[in-house]
C-alpha cells in the first residue's frame, strides 16, 4: 500500500510536468497551493486539465494563478457550462474568442453567491435547477449510449445466428 502511494505521487507530478506541460516553477506553485493533487488519480487530473485547456481555452499560467485543482471538477464544469449556456462564456476556436470571457480565477474562487451575482447574473434557485437539469441530461445521454451499446451487441448476435443457420443448411 505504501509503495502504491509513492508511485501515485510520482505519477501525478510526472503527469503535470510531462503531459500537461507545466513548468517546474508552475508545478511547485500547484503543489504548494493544492497539495491534494498528489492524492488524485492522474487520469482525473488530466481530465480536468484537458477540460480547462481545450474546452475553456485556458493556458497553464492562468490555471496556476487561478488554482484550478482546488475546485472539484464537477463544480468547475457546472459553473462553466452555466455561464456558457447563459451566453456569458464562449469556447475559443483556435485560441480566439469574440467575447471577453470571465477569468478562470473568478469562476473558481468566488463563493457561489458572488459567482452567481457578479458573473452569472443569476439566482441560487436558477443555478440549482440548472445543475439538476444538467445531471438529468447527462444521465439520459449515458442511458442512450448504454442502449446503443446493447443494440450493437444484439446486432452482432443476430449476425452470428444468421451465419450459423446458413452454415447448418
mmCIF file of N, CA, C and O in Angstrom, residues 41-100:
data_model
loop_
_atom_site.group_PDB
_atom_site.id
_atom_site.type_symbol
_atom_site.label_atom_id
_atom_site.label_comp_id
_atom_site.label_asym_id
_atom_site.label_seq_id
_atom_site.Cartn_x
_atom_site.Cartn_y
_atom_site.Cartn_z
ATOM 1 N N UNK A 41 -6.089 10.725 -8.663
ATOM 2 C CA UNK A 41 -5.737 9.810 -9.747
ATOM 3 C C UNK A 41 -5.192 10.655 -10.899
ATOM 4 O O UNK A 41 -5.820 11.655 -11.264
ATOM 5 N N UNK A 42 -4.062 10.276 -11.485
ATOM 6 C CA UNK A 42 -3.543 11.049 -12.621
ATOM 7 C C UNK A 42 -4.569 11.236 -13.740
ATOM 8 O O UNK A 42 -4.652 12.303 -14.332
ATOM 9 N N UNK A 43 -5.400 10.235 -14.004
ATOM 10 C CA UNK A 43 -6.394 10.366 -15.081
ATOM 11 C C UNK A 43 -7.414 11.464 -14.755
ATOM 12 O O UNK A 43 -7.870 12.179 -15.641
ATOM 13 N N UNK A 44 -7.761 11.610 -13.480
ATOM 14 C CA UNK A 44 -8.692 12.657 -13.056
ATOM 15 C C UNK A 44 -8.066 14.034 -13.251
ATOM 16 O O UNK A 44 -8.709 14.953 -13.757
ATOM 17 N N UNK A 45 -6.818 14.167 -12.845
ATOM 18 C CA UNK A 45 -6.095 15.436 -13.031
ATOM 19 C C UNK A 45 -6.014 15.784 -14.515
ATOM 20 O O UNK A 45 -6.249 16.923 -14.905
ATOM 21 N N UNK A 46 -5.677 14.793 -15.319
ATOM 22 C CA UNK A 46 -5.500 15.034 -16.742
ATOM 23 C C UNK A 46 -6.819 15.445 -17.390
ATOM 24 O O UNK A 46 -6.867 16.344 -18.231
ATOM 25 N N UNK A 47 -7.905 14.815 -16.968
ATOM 26 C CA UNK A 47 -9.225 15.155 -17.500
ATOM 27 C C UNK A 47 -9.574 16.613 -17.156
ATOM 28 O O UNK A 47 -10.051 17.357 -18.007
ATOM 29 N N UNK A 48 -9.297 17.019 -15.926
ATOM 30 C CA UNK A 48 -9.594 18.388 -15.501
ATOM 31 C C UNK A 48 -8.716 19.378 -16.277
ATOM 32 O O UNK A 48 -9.191 20.413 -16.738
ATOM 33 N N UNK A 49 -7.455 19.047 -16.432
ATOM 34 C CA UNK A 49 -6.542 19.892 -17.202
ATOM 35 C C UNK A 49 -7.044 20.038 -18.643
ATOM 36 O O UNK A 49 -7.136 21.150 -19.176
ATOM 37 N N UNK A 50 -7.362 18.905 -19.274
ATOM 38 C CA UNK A 50 -7.803 18.949 -20.674
ATOM 39 C C UNK A 50 -9.083 19.768 -20.830
ATOM 40 O O UNK A 50 -9.228 20.505 -21.795
ATOM 41 N N UNK A 51 -9.985 19.644 -19.880
ATOM 42 C CA UNK A 51 -11.233 20.402 -19.935
ATOM 43 C C UNK A 51 -10.923 21.903 -19.907
ATOM 44 O O UNK A 51 -11.426 22.655 -20.734
ATOM 45 N N UNK A 52 -10.087 22.313 -18.954
ATOM 46 C CA UNK A 52 -9.754 23.738 -18.831
ATOM 47 C C UNK A 52 -8.991 24.226 -20.067
ATOM 48 O O UNK A 52 -9.246 25.318 -20.571
ATOM 49 N N UNK A 53 -8.095 23.418 -20.572
ATOM 50 C CA UNK A 53 -7.243 23.827 -21.690
ATOM 51 C C UNK A 53 -8.020 23.876 -23.011
ATOM 52 O O UNK A 53 -8.012 24.887 -23.714
ATOM 53 N N UNK A 54 -8.691 22.782 -23.340
ATOM 54 C CA UNK A 54 -9.349 22.692 -24.650
ATOM 55 C C UNK A 54 -10.758 23.280 -24.654
ATOM 56 O O UNK A 54 -11.139 23.974 -25.581
ATOM 57 N N UNK A 55 -11.534 22.975 -23.649
ATOM 58 C CA UNK A 55 -12.946 23.395 -23.641
ATOM 59 C C UNK A 55 -13.097 24.848 -23.209
ATOM 60 O O UNK A 55 -13.950 25.567 -23.709
ATOM 61 N N UNK A 56 -12.243 25.271 -22.263
ATOM 62 C CA UNK A 56 -12.347 26.640 -21.760
ATOM 63 C C UNK A 56 -11.308 27.569 -22.381
ATOM 64 O O UNK A 56 -11.417 28.780 -22.256
ATOM 65 N N UNK A 57 -10.286 27.018 -22.998
ATOM 66 C CA UNK A 57 -9.263 27.830 -23.647
ATOM 67 C C UNK A 57 -8.314 28.522 -22.679
ATOM 68 O O UNK A 57 -7.828 29.613 -22.968
ATOM 69 N N UNK A 58 -8.026 27.871 -21.556
ATOM 70 C CA UNK A 58 -7.181 28.466 -20.518
ATOM 71 C C UNK A 58 -5.769 27.884 -20.606
ATOM 72 O O UNK A 58 -5.602 26.671 -20.715
ATOM 73 N N UNK A 59 -4.768 28.749 -20.551
ATOM 74 C CA UNK A 59 -3.369 28.328 -20.600
ATOM 75 C C UNK A 59 -2.875 27.933 -19.203
ATOM 76 O O UNK A 59 -3.459 28.316 -18.191
ATOM 77 N N UNK A 60 -1.759 27.198 -19.155
ATOM 78 C CA UNK A 60 -1.205 26.710 -17.893
ATOM 79 C C UNK A 60 -0.974 27.824 -16.878
ATOM 80 O O UNK A 60 -1.298 27.676 -15.694
ATOM 81 N N UNK A 61 -0.410 28.946 -17.334
ATOM 82 C CA UNK A 61 -0.099 30.048 -16.424
ATOM 83 C C UNK A 61 -1.359 30.519 -15.674
ATOM 84 O O UNK A 61 -1.332 30.724 -14.463
ATOM 85 N N UNK A 62 -2.474 30.665 -16.416
ATOM 86 C CA UNK A 62 -3.722 31.105 -15.800
ATOM 87 C C UNK A 62 -4.286 30.019 -14.876
ATOM 88 O O UNK A 62 -4.856 30.314 -13.832
ATOM 89 N N UNK A 63 -4.113 28.742 -15.257
ATOM 90 C CA UNK A 63 -4.574 27.639 -14.407
ATOM 91 C C UNK A 63 -3.894 27.683 -13.043
ATOM 92 O O UNK A 63 -4.530 27.469 -12.015
ATOM 93 N N UNK A 64 -2.594 27.964 -13.057
ATOM 94 C CA UNK A 64 -1.825 28.013 -11.813
ATOM 95 C C UNK A 64 -2.291 29.189 -10.959
ATOM 96 O O UNK A 64 -2.560 29.029 -9.767
ATOM 97 N N UNK A 65 -2.396 30.379 -11.571
ATOM 98 C CA UNK A 65 -2.838 31.569 -10.827
ATOM 99 C C UNK A 65 -4.226 31.376 -10.239
ATOM 100 O O UNK A 65 -4.524 31.826 -9.137
ATOM 101 N N UNK A 66 -5.099 30.697 -10.976
ATOM 102 C CA UNK A 66 -6.487 30.508 -10.547
ATOM 103 C C UNK A 66 -6.645 29.336 -9.568
ATOM 104 O O UNK A 66 -7.689 29.172 -8.973
ATOM 105 N N UNK A 67 -5.595 28.523 -9.451
ATOM 106 C CA UNK A 67 -5.630 27.325 -8.584
ATOM 107 C C UNK A 67 -6.700 26.338 -9.057
ATOM 108 O O UNK A 67 -7.580 25.934 -8.306
ATOM 109 N N UNK A 68 -6.579 25.979 -10.306
ATOM 110 C CA UNK A 68 -7.531 25.092 -10.972
ATOM 111 C C UNK A 68 -7.872 23.848 -10.169
ATOM 112 O O UNK A 68 -9.027 23.457 -10.070
ATOM 113 N N UNK A 69 -6.867 23.203 -9.598
ATOM 114 C CA UNK A 69 -7.086 21.899 -8.984
ATOM 115 C C UNK A 69 -7.668 21.962 -7.577
ATOM 116 O O UNK A 69 -7.880 20.942 -6.953
ATOM 117 N N UNK A 70 -7.948 23.174 -7.071
ATOM 118 C CA UNK A 70 -8.576 23.277 -5.757
ATOM 119 C C UNK A 70 -10.079 23.020 -5.819
ATOM 120 O O UNK A 70 -10.676 22.642 -4.828
ATOM 121 N N UNK A 71 -10.689 23.249 -6.956
ATOM 122 C CA UNK A 71 -12.131 23.043 -7.092
ATOM 123 C C UNK A 71 -12.381 21.667 -7.690
ATOM 124 O O UNK A 71 -11.728 21.292 -8.656
ATOM 125 N N UNK A 72 -13.345 20.929 -7.127
ATOM 126 C CA UNK A 72 -13.694 19.641 -7.748
ATOM 127 C C UNK A 72 -14.128 19.856 -9.195
ATOM 128 O O UNK A 72 -14.777 20.848 -9.528
ATOM 129 N N UNK A 73 -13.769 18.911 -10.050
ATOM 130 C CA UNK A 73 -14.054 19.028 -11.475
ATOM 131 C C UNK A 73 -15.542 19.250 -11.747
ATOM 132 O O UNK A 73 -15.910 20.076 -12.581
ATOM 133 N N UNK A 74 -16.412 18.517 -11.048
ATOM 134 C CA UNK A 74 -17.856 18.631 -11.289
ATOM 135 C C UNK A 74 -18.339 20.066 -11.070
ATOM 136 O O UNK A 74 -19.158 20.576 -11.844
ATOM 137 N N UNK A 75 -17.826 20.738 -10.051
ATOM 138 C CA UNK A 75 -18.253 22.110 -9.770
ATOM 139 C C UNK A 75 -17.716 23.075 -10.838
ATOM 140 O O UNK A 75 -18.429 23.959 -11.291
ATOM 141 N N UNK A 76 -16.461 22.896 -11.232
ATOM 142 C CA UNK A 76 -15.894 23.708 -12.315
ATOM 143 C C UNK A 76 -16.776 23.576 -13.562
ATOM 144 O O UNK A 76 -17.150 24.565 -14.182
ATOM 145 N N UNK A 77 -17.097 22.349 -13.904
ATOM 146 C CA UNK A 77 -17.893 22.079 -15.095
ATOM 147 C C UNK A 77 -19.287 22.704 -14.984
ATOM 148 O O UNK A 77 -19.772 23.304 -15.951
ATOM 149 N N UNK A 78 -19.918 22.561 -13.832
ATOM 150 C CA UNK A 78 -21.239 23.171 -13.631
ATOM 151 C C UNK A 78 -21.188 24.674 -13.860
ATOM 152 O O UNK A 78 -22.024 25.238 -14.568
ATOM 153 N N UNK A 79 -20.201 25.317 -13.248
ATOM 154 C CA UNK A 79 -20.100 26.780 -13.374
ATOM 155 C C UNK A 79 -19.816 27.192 -14.813
ATOM 156 O O UNK A 79 -20.409 28.130 -15.340
ATOM 157 N N UNK A 80 -18.902 26.480 -15.460
ATOM 158 C CA UNK A 80 -18.525 26.819 -16.833
ATOM 159 C C UNK A 80 -19.706 26.653 -17.787
ATOM 160 O O UNK A 80 -20.029 27.554 -18.572
ATOM 161 N N UNK A 81 -20.371 25.501 -17.736
ATOM 162 C CA UNK A 81 -21.479 25.243 -18.656
ATOM 163 C C UNK A 81 -22.633 26.206 -18.373
ATOM 164 O O UNK A 81 -23.305 26.669 -19.302
ATOM 165 N N UNK A 82 -22.847 26.541 -17.101
ATOM 166 C CA UNK A 82 -23.891 27.503 -16.748
ATOM 167 C C UNK A 82 -23.612 28.845 -17.418
ATOM 168 O O UNK A 82 -24.483 29.433 -18.056
ATOM 169 N N UNK A 83 -22.381 29.325 -17.308
ATOM 170 C CA UNK A 83 -22.005 30.590 -17.951
ATOM 171 C C UNK A 83 -22.160 30.484 -19.467
ATOM 172 O O UNK A 83 -22.673 31.397 -20.121
ATOM 173 N N UNK A 84 -21.715 29.369 -20.013
ATOM 174 C CA UNK A 84 -21.760 29.161 -21.452
ATOM 175 C C UNK A 84 -23.203 29.195 -21.966
ATOM 176 O O UNK A 84 -23.512 29.873 -22.946
ATOM 177 N N UNK A 85 -24.084 28.507 -21.293
ATOM 178 C CA UNK A 85 -25.479 28.440 -21.745
ATOM 179 C C UNK A 85 -26.215 29.760 -21.533
ATOM 180 O O UNK A 85 -27.222 30.008 -22.173
ATOM 181 N N UNK A 86 -25.704 30.569 -20.646
ATOM 182 C CA UNK A 86 -26.291 31.901 -20.442
ATOM 183 C C UNK A 86 -25.671 32.912 -21.414
ATOM 184 O O UNK A 86 -25.969 34.103 -21.346
ATOM 185 N N UNK A 87 -24.764 32.444 -22.274
ATOM 186 C CA UNK A 87 -24.140 33.326 -23.252
ATOM 187 C C UNK A 87 -23.046 34.201 -22.677
ATOM 188 O O UNK A 87 -22.656 35.204 -23.272
ATOM 189 N N UNK A 88 -22.514 33.790 -21.523
ATOM 190 C CA UNK A 88 -21.508 34.607 -20.837
ATOM 191 C C UNK A 88 -20.104 34.021 -20.920
ATOM 192 O O UNK A 88 -19.165 34.548 -20.333
ATOM 193 N N UNK A 89 -19.951 32.906 -21.636
ATOM 194 C CA UNK A 89 -18.639 32.294 -21.837
ATOM 195 C C UNK A 89 -18.650 31.663 -23.209
ATOM 196 O O UNK A 89 -19.578 30.938 -23.560
ATOM 197 N N UNK A 90 -17.632 31.977 -23.991
ATOM 198 C CA UNK A 90 -17.537 31.448 -25.345
ATOM 199 C C UNK A 90 -16.321 30.543 -25.438
ATOM 200 O O UNK A 90 -15.222 30.934 -25.056
ATOM 201 N N UNK A 91 -16.530 29.332 -25.946
ATOM 202 C CA UNK A 91 -15.411 28.419 -26.141
ATOM 203 C C UNK A 91 -14.542 28.964 -27.268
ATOM 204 O O UNK A 91 -15.042 29.232 -28.360
ATOM 205 N N UNK A 92 -13.273 29.168 -26.997
ATOM 206 C CA UNK A 92 -12.380 29.712 -28.029
ATOM 207 C C UNK A 92 -12.205 28.740 -29.196
ATOM 208 O O UNK A 92 -12.175 27.538 -28.999
ATOM 209 N N UNK A 93 -12.140 29.275 -30.383
ATOM 210 C CA UNK A 93 -11.848 28.484 -31.571
ATOM 211 C C UNK A 93 -10.447 28.866 -32.019
ATOM 212 O O UNK A 93 -10.188 30.027 -32.323
ATOM 213 N N UNK A 94 -9.557 27.874 -32.007
ATOM 214 C CA UNK A 94 -8.148 28.105 -32.349
ATOM 215 C C UNK A 94 -7.563 29.244 -31.511
ATOM 216 O O UNK A 94 -6.839 30.096 -31.997
ATOM 217 N N UNK A 95 -7.927 29.240 -30.221
ATOM 218 C CA UNK A 95 -7.367 30.219 -29.294
ATOM 219 C C UNK A 95 -7.999 31.597 -29.353
ATOM 220 O O UNK A 95 -7.624 32.482 -28.602
ATOM 221 N N UNK A 96 -8.965 31.800 -30.246
ATOM 222 C CA UNK A 96 -9.578 33.120 -30.400
ATOM 223 C C UNK A 96 -11.019 33.112 -29.879
ATOM 224 O O UNK A 96 -11.747 32.161 -30.110
ATOM 225 N N UNK A 97 -11.400 34.173 -29.168
ATOM 226 C CA UNK A 97 -12.805 34.324 -28.788
ATOM 227 C C UNK A 97 -13.274 35.687 -29.269
ATOM 228 O O UNK A 97 -12.490 36.616 -29.413
ATOM 229 N N UNK A 98 -14.569 35.782 -29.505
ATOM 230 C CA UNK A 98 -15.149 37.049 -29.940
ATOM 231 C C UNK A 98 -15.525 37.918 -28.733
ATOM 232 O O UNK A 98 -15.666 39.111 -28.851
ATOM 233 N N UNK A 99 -15.715 37.265 -27.595
ATOM 234 C CA UNK A 99 -16.095 37.992 -26.379
ATOM 235 C C UNK A 99 -14.977 37.859 -25.358
ATOM 236 O O UNK A 99 -14.120 36.999 -25.488
ATOM 237 N N UNK A 100 -14.997 38.696 -24.356
ATOM 238 C CA UNK A 100 -14.001 38.512 -23.312
ATOM 239 C C UNK A 100 -14.640 37.660 -22.220
ATOM 240 O O UNK A 100 -15.607 38.054 -21.576
#
